[in-house]
Coordinates of C-alpha atoms in Angstrom, one line a residue:
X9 CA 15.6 -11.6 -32.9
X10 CA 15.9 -10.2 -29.2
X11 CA 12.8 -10.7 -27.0
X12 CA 13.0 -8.1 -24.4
X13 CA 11.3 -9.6 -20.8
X14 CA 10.3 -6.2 -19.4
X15 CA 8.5 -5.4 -15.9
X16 CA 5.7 -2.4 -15.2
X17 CA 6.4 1.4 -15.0
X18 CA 8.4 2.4 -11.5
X19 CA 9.9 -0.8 -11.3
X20 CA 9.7 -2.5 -8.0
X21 CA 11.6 -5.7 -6.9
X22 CA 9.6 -8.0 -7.6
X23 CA 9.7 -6.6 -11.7
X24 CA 12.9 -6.5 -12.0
X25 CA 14.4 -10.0 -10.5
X26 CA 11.1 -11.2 -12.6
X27 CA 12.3 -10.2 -15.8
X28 CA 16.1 -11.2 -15.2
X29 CA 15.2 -14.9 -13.9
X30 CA 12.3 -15.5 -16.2
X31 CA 14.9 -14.5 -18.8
X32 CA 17.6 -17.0 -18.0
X33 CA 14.5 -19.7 -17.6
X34 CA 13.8 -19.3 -20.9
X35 CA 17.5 -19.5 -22.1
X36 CA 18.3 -22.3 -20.5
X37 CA 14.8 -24.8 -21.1
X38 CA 15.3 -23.1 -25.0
X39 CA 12.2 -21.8 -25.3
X40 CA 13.1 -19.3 -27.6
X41 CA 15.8 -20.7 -30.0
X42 CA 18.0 -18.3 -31.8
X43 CA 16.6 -15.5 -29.7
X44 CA 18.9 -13.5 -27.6
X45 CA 16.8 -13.1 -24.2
X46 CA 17.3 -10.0 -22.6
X47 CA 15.8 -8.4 -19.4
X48 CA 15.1 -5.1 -19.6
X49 CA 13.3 -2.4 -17.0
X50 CA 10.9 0.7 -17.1
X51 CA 12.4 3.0 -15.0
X52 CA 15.1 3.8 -12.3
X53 CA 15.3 1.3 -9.8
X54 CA 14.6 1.9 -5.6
X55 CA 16.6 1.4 -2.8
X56 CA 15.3 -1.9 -2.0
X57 CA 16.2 -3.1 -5.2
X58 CA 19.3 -1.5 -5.1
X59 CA 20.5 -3.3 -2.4
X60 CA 19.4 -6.3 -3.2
X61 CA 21.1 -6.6 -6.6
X62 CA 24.1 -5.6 -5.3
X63 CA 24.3 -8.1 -2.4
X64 CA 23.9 -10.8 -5.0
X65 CA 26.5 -9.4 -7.5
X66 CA 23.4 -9.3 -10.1
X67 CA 23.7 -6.7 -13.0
X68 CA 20.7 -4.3 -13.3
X69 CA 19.0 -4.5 -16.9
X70 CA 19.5 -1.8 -18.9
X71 CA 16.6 0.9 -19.4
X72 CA 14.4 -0.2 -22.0
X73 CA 14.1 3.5 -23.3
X74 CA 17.6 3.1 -24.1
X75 CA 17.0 0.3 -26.2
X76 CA 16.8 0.1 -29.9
X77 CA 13.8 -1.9 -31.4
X78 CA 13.8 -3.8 -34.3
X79 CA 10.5 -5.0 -36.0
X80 CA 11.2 -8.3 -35.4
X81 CA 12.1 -7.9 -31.7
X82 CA 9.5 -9.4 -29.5
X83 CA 8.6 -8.8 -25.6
X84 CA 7.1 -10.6 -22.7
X85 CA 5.7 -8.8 -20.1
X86 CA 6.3 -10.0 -16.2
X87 CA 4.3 -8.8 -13.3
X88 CA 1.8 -6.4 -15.3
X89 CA -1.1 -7.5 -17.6
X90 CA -3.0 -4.1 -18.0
X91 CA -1.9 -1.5 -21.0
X92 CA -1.4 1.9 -18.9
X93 CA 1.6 -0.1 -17.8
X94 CA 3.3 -0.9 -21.0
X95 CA 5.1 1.4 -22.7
X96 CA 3.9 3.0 -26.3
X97 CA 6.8 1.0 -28.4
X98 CA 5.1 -2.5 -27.3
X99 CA 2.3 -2.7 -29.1
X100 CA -0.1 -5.9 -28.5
X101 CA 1.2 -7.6 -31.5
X102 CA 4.6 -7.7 -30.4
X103 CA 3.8 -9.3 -26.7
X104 CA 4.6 -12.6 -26.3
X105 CA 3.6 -14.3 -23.4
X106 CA 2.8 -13.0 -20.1
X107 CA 3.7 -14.0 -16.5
X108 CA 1.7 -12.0 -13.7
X109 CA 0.4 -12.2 -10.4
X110 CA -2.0 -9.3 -10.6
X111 CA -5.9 -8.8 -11.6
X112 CA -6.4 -9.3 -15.1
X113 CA -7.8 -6.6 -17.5
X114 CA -5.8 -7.4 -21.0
X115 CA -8.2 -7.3 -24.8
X116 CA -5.3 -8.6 -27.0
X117 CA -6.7 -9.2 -30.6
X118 CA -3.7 -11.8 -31.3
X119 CA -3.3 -14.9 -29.4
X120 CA -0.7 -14.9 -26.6
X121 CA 0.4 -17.1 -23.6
X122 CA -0.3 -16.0 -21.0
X123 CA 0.6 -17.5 -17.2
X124 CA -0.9 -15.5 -14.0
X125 CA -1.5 -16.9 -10.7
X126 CA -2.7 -15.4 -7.4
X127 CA 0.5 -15.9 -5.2
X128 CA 2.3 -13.4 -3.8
X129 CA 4.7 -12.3 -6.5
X130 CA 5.7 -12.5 -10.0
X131 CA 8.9 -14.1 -9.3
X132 CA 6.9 -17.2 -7.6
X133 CA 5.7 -17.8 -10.7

């Protein structure tokens, strides 16, 4: 099973170095065992972002329209909660978890974890 960790639409920084260190998190405490973890993001990236992944040598994920789903594949969602953001292929019973720093407006019918703080980013969290 692969669980995708995927930020909002028009990524910014702070969704896209959320979903890659959230992912290796979650490889190394084992969260998900037997799961390849993979980062994944919505969209080309900015400059900013850019930049910064190429200062620190950091691969950017791949495009998750690119991406072949499986039914058993899973997702997490990092700095987004609200649906207009998620793309069509996620649907609700397929989230996992997710890890925001944004207002909440989410109506899941299936339980979920679900971790959002007011701080100033995602990747605080």
């Amino acid at each position: 099973m692969n669980i995708y960790v995927t930020g909002h639409k028009s990524p910014d920084l702070d969704s896209i170095t959320s979903a890659i260190v959230y992912s290796e998190l979650l490889r190394k405490i084992k969260k998900y065992p037997g799961s390849n973890i993979i980062p994944v993001r919505r969209g080309a990236l900015n400059k900013e972002t850019e930049f910064v992944l190429e200062k620190f040598d950091v691969k950017a994920p791949e495009d998750l329209d690119t991406v072949e789903i499986s039914s058993e594949d899973g997702f997490i969602l990092v700095d987004h909660n609200e649906e207009t953001q998620r793309p069509k292929k996620i649907g609700e019973q397929k989230i996992l978890e997710i890890v925001d720093h944004h207002k909440v407006n989410i109506n899941f019918g299936v339980p979920l974890e679900v971790n959002v703080m007011p701080v100033g980013s995602t990747s605080t969290i």
